[in-house]
Amino acid sequence: MQFEKINGLIDAPFTPFHENGDVNLEPIPRYAAMLKASGLKGVFINGSSGEGYMLTDDERRALTEAWIKAAPDDFKVIVHVGSCCARSSHQLARHAAECGAWGIGAMAPPFPKIGRVEELVKYIEEIASGAPMLPFYFYHIPAFNGAYLPMLDLLKAVEGRVPNFAGIKYTYESLYEYNQCRMYADGRFDMLHGQDETILPSLAMGGARGGIGGTTNYNGRELVAIIEAWDRGDINAAREHQNFAQEVINVICRYRGNIVGGKRIMKLIGLDLGPNRTPFRNITPQEESAMKAELEAINFFERCNKF
Amino acid sequence: MQFEKINGLIDAPFTPFHENGDVNLEPIPRYAAMLKASGLKGVFINGSSGEGYMLTDDERRALTEAWIKAAPDDFKVIVHVGSCCARSSHQLARHAAECGAWGIGAMAPPFPKIGRVEELVKYIEEIASGAPMLPFYFYHIPAFNGAYLPMLDLLKAVEGRVPNFAGIKYTYESLYEYNQCRMYADGRFDMLHGQDETILPSLAMGGARGGIGGTTNYNGRELVAIIEAWDRGDINAAREHQNFAQEVINVICRYRGNIVGGKRIMKLIGLDLGPNRTPFRNITPQEESAMKAELEAINFFERCNKF
Amino acid sequence: MQFEKINGLIDAPFTPFHENGDVNLEPIPRYAAMLKASGLKGVFINGSSGEGYMLTDDERRALTEAWIKAAPDDFKVIVHVGSCCARSSHQLARHAAECGAWGIGAMAPPFPKIGRVEELVKYIEEIASGAPMLPFYFYHIPAFNGAYLPMLDLLKAVEGRVPNFAGIKYTYESLYEYNQCRMYADGRFDMLHGQDETILPSLAMGGARGGIGGTTNYNGRELVAIIEAWDRGDINAAREHQNFAQEVINVICRYRGNIVGGKRIMKLIGLDLGPNRTPFRNITPQEESAMKAELEAINFFERCNKF
Amino acid sequence: MQFEKINGLIDAPFTPFHENGDVNLEPIPRYAAMLKASGLKGVFINGSSGEGYMLTDDERRALTEAWIKAAPDDFKVIVHVGSCCARSSHQLARHAAECGAWGIGAMAPPFPKIGRVEELVKYIEEIASGAPMLPFYFYHIPAFNGAYLPMLDLLKAVEGRVPNFAGIKYTYESLYEYNQCRMYADGRFDMLHGQDETILPSLAMGGARGGIGGTTNYNGRELVAIIEAWDRGDINAAREHQNFAQEVINVICRYRGNIVGGKRIMKLIGLDLGPNRTPFRNITPQEESAMKAELEAINFFERCNKF
């Protein structure tokens, strides 16, 4: 099967929670509208930014329904359905298709740790077959699950076994491997860049057209601007936007990363998404103030996504 | 709270599946009776040998109910309730208590990878509070989840926060750390040895009295015999049984380990438990024959558990 | 101190050996001339490509003298002086300075494994002080020595302690960290890109001007062509050269990498540099033929360095 | 070849340095006499405790000569000759034999990282052939050099290639693998236990008779007492000595381990061995006082080695 390739940036949204820890669906329509207005082309929900592995299957289904319902026109909803239980993931894939999702995806399970491409293909096969008409994206993020497998071998191995395998969300540092995958089989697979700190070099390397971001939640306008600047041949502007994006990431890294620190930024720009789930350690009020001050120092609030 | 310490070996059973992959509760009563007859003191269900992370919550509940119903007199059922979603695990803990489980346990979640003792305590706190009157065992198996944390620090950190923390199933090689934990706080915590290949040295080190085994499913009589020989002061017999246990483990290691190879041994000794779940690669008929021949060569079928 | 920054590519040469394993100085003048003619700006000798850690100090000194003597006009000789013994390295640094080397460098020692920036600074301090008037480059290659330390912290820590610290040969995948180091302190430090497979994206990211290559030994003309194409604004040509460089690297990766497979390519293009030292497993004649065929299939011998 | 097996504990001595960092041979005779009087059977010099990798070859030779000259009657001197340069190691092995060393040994080189048994055998072959009439011990300490290779495979692979391969100094936690190696080929190889914190369990497992210690430098009497108690069947006494040994190790672990903290203990018991070499961070006077107080609190100075 051949699917449309993604052009532009998809956002990996955070999951809103009430103070008591329950999932909160209420902010989703406003959230979706803001992302669309900031230039994002869709969402990749229930992934790592969305604390998908910390949700029950029922919660994941409810989120899928809410996002699809809230999605503006021409705004893709891709549902991360990966879990340690491939049976559950198969069911989640089926549900996503039934609800009208644009696509699905899954990372390698963190347990049992995947040590061979064959195990990964078997896992993907079982999941992707739950939504056989939708594009399936493998989410490669080995730092999170230890699945340091060669992606070119995966692309070769899915041949004939996963007809709806569409591509890879590539969240790893090797632009060499990324480029080799991009060129494989005359560019058949959609290689979505998955690190907001290096969008510019990935564009230079090989005409990447799509990506999935985590800091796009609050800094999407700047990240979109990198691509726009590159497309119009303005390398200096592209660098300026990329450097700014790195400055924002520098701040987040001091506050336990995007899932914890980044989620709290949403509150600072006007969309309180509540706490993180266990085992994440939530940002304290003191940390929130300090982070806000650091963001002000780089004029973040003038350049960030707006409601 | 102070709980009874475990004296003897607990078995970590495999989960029986039908050929179509559904959970099969039917073999459990016979399975439980055989384990009891082989000298085991109970079961630690839905753990790594039981493919617990590959089960849905509903399946885990059904297995809990079936094992508790099937348990012979004086046979402990400890339920592994760990998952990536601490909320689910809390509910599973509550369910286990309501069903009459003897105790509960959980390993560190593989995702997100636990990097600090504080995260682990927070995780344990949320789960253990679901069954506050039952002993909670932390299942330390860092090779599976990357949680290479100092266990002595964990024992110190649970103080005052997890009243029903009973001890650790210690599946790691450091007998030094194991012994330090065993002696901590005048031996308050129940340190269950968790590697069948080194029961004898753990007995020598420090008067360990309990353990949880994976190869006890089929080789429990020999493993129990190590402890019995040690207790009557017969070091030569203890070594002979331990060396035999290692020979069995040598075979299993050539067939993808206990979860895959060991599970198939159950069929060879008279209890077909069906296939493994994705992403495990099931034993082929050829592999089964070869493994059987290797086991025959060491007279395994004369010494193994019997129905 | 402020040193001239490197503009263009420096080559990390292989060390020639006789068949009996002795160092062979004879090929060096021809080797140096060929590199110069291929567009390289100098050499970084006795590093990982040069099997520097497998040489005695006397051999390293002899190679230093031979390369400096053989260096064409306007051709830099940088001497890698790192070893597990900082005292030896200090002496090697002094010797390099006395012989007229342009600069020196050292990677983190593989033993004892460096776990803290403070240890690394202490190590660098002792070595760099052996050649206090020469630029010192830290060679960051954590895959080889396990020193996964934050380079920005290193740049901050050398302040006031290593006056001749000039920059970093950055052989690691994070273009994010690379860019942050490049911008630090108004771009004071010379960040030499150290992975031939990603020269183009590093140029896009931030105006990198220099690098140190390992495949430049035989594919230097193509790698230089990437920079030239980028400088004249021809992104398509730059990509074509970069993609070709990756194809060459794909081949080498199938023959135990650059130190083993790459060294044998030198023989195929006309400069036999002899075997590798223990514990490397040398290319067999069969492997050599197969590698040659793979290189012919991508027209390597038409595009490679020429004598 | 069949060599005498070691019976009892060998000490891995620290290397004495002058304040200016030069090697100091003067304390060696008194050092050797004290070790002999404490029940040690010999020394394994220039290893990790001896900072062997941080010494020049000339210094290693001088230490070899000094230890052999100072050795009391019936006191073995085994020389660690391993280095990144197998040629140097071969020469050091030859020198050790010429000086009258009892045996030689080498760990896997930390660079290049050894990933295959074949590379390791090649490395050992080149070194062991430098002293073909002496027993060669492989020093397995993968935490230091990343050579996590199966030792049983090594024992099989040296067959017919390294005639003087005598056994392994096994500094790793797997008593399972240790026991399998001990039993291999009817117990042909001498498996020296190499972790002072677990002497007792290794005795229980399999009749280990020899070991090489690092804390034997100052706590040898207690470690020897473990073996003596075990031999006379007094398991309680053996545990008491082993538990005390762990308490001492607990202290050292808080002061950067044996190479740094342990070496400073030598000063506290009457033998100042000077500072550590770069990149080790030396114990400060404040740390020395604090460590001394911790050792006093466990009555270390009454039980330690005496001059």
Tab-separated table of N, CA and C in Angstrom, chain A residues 117 121 138 150-160 165-168 177-178 180-185 188-191:
chain	number	residue	atom	x	y	z
A	117	VAL	N	15.279	-7.912	15.235
A	117	VAL	CA	14.338	-7.340	14.284
A	117	VAL	C	13.129	-8.260	14.123
A	121	VAL	N	9.249	-7.162	14.185
A	121	VAL	CA	8.325	-7.321	13.059
A	121	VAL	C	7.076	-8.076	13.516
A	138	PHE	N	6.166	3.165	12.698
A	138	PHE	CA	6.952	2.686	13.827
A	138	PHE	C	7.624	3.891	14.465
A	150	PRO	N	18.756	-1.865	13.985
A	150	PRO	CA	19.006	-1.155	12.728
A	150	PRO	C	17.706	-0.964	11.946
A	151	MET	N	17.370	0.276	11.674
A	151	MET	CA	16.081	0.586	11.047
A	151	MET	C	16.017	0.177	9.587
A	152	LEU	N	17.166	0.162	8.919
A	152	LEU	CA	17.151	-0.279	7.534
A	152	LEU	C	16.745	-1.756	7.475
A	153	ASP	N	17.226	-2.520	8.427
A	153	ASP	CA	16.841	-3.938	8.487
A	153	ASP	C	15.342	-4.085	8.764
A	154	LEU	N	14.805	-3.183	9.553
A	154	LEU	CA	13.359	-3.244	9.802
A	154	LEU	C	12.590	-2.990	8.511
A	155	LEU	N	13.003	-1.964	7.758
A	155	LEU	CA	12.296	-1.655	6.504
A	155	LEU	C	12.333	-2.839	5.549
A	156	LYS	N	13.481	-3.530	5.533
A	156	LYS	CA	13.567	-4.714	4.668
A	156	LYS	C	12.659	-5.832	5.183
A	157	ALA	N	12.587	-5.964	6.494
A	157	ALA	CA	11.889	-7.108	7.083
A	157	ALA	C	10.371	-6.979	7.041
A	158	VAL	N	9.842	-5.758	6.992
A	158	VAL	CA	8.384	-5.624	6.980
A	158	VAL	C	7.793	-5.949	5.599
A	159	GLU	N	8.645	-5.950	4.605
A	159	GLU	CA	8.236	-6.257	3.233
A	159	GLU	C	7.407	-7.544	3.177
A	160	GLY	N	6.208	-7.445	2.679
A	160	GLY	CA	5.376	-8.625	2.517
A	160	GLY	C	4.687	-9.091	3.793
A	165	PHE	N	2.612	-0.739	6.529
A	165	PHE	CA	3.749	-0.056	7.155
A	165	PHE	C	4.067	1.186	6.332
A	166	ALA	N	3.934	2.351	6.942
A	166	ALA	CA	4.078	3.609	6.187
A	166	ALA	C	5.419	4.278	6.377
A	167	GLY	N	6.004	4.127	7.555
A	167	GLY	CA	7.270	4.805	7.793
A	167	GLY	C	7.648	4.780	9.255
A	168	ILE	N	8.585	5.656	9.589
A	168	ILE	CA	9.170	5.666	10.935
A	168	ILE	C	9.146	7.082	11.487
A	177	GLU	N	21.807	7.061	9.482
A	177	GLU	CA	20.809	6.003	9.346
A	177	GLU	C	19.484	6.589	8.827
A	178	TYR	N	19.136	7.737	9.337
A	178	TYR	CA	17.912	8.401	8.897
A	178	TYR	C	17.911	8.586	7.378
A	180	GLN	N	19.779	6.995	5.149
A	180	GLN	CA	19.776	5.707	4.459
A	180	GLN	C	18.351	5.130	4.378
A	181	CYS	N	17.592	5.295	5.440
A	181	CYS	CA	16.203	4.819	5.432
A	181	CYS	C	15.355	5.648	4.468
A	182	ARG	N	15.606	6.936	4.457
A	182	ARG	CA	14.856	7.828	3.585
A	182	ARG	C	15.046	7.449	2.114
A	183	MET	N	16.261	7.042	1.760
A	183	MET	CA	16.542	6.739	0.359
A	183	MET	C	16.164	5.315	-0.017
A	184	TYR	N	15.940	4.464	0.968
A	184	TYR	CA	15.689	3.039	0.700
A	184	TYR	C	14.438	2.847	-0.169
A	185	ALA	N	14.529	1.923	-1.108
A	185	ALA	CA	13.404	1.555	-1.971
A	185	ALA	C	12.823	2.784	-2.661
A	188	ARG	N	10.404	5.023	-0.618
A	188	ARG	CA	9.033	4.598	-0.411
A	188	ARG	C	8.479	4.938	0.967
A	189	PHE	N	9.341	4.947	1.964
A	189	PHE	CA	8.838	5.105	3.329
A	189	PHE	C	8.898	6.562	3.795
A	190	ASP	N	7.946	6.887	4.611
A	190	ASP	CA	7.837	8.252	5.129
A	190	ASP	C	8.659	8.351	6.413
A	191	MET	N	9.781	9.036	6.329
A	191	MET	CA	10.679	9.133	7.480
A	191	MET	C	10.414	10.463	8.189
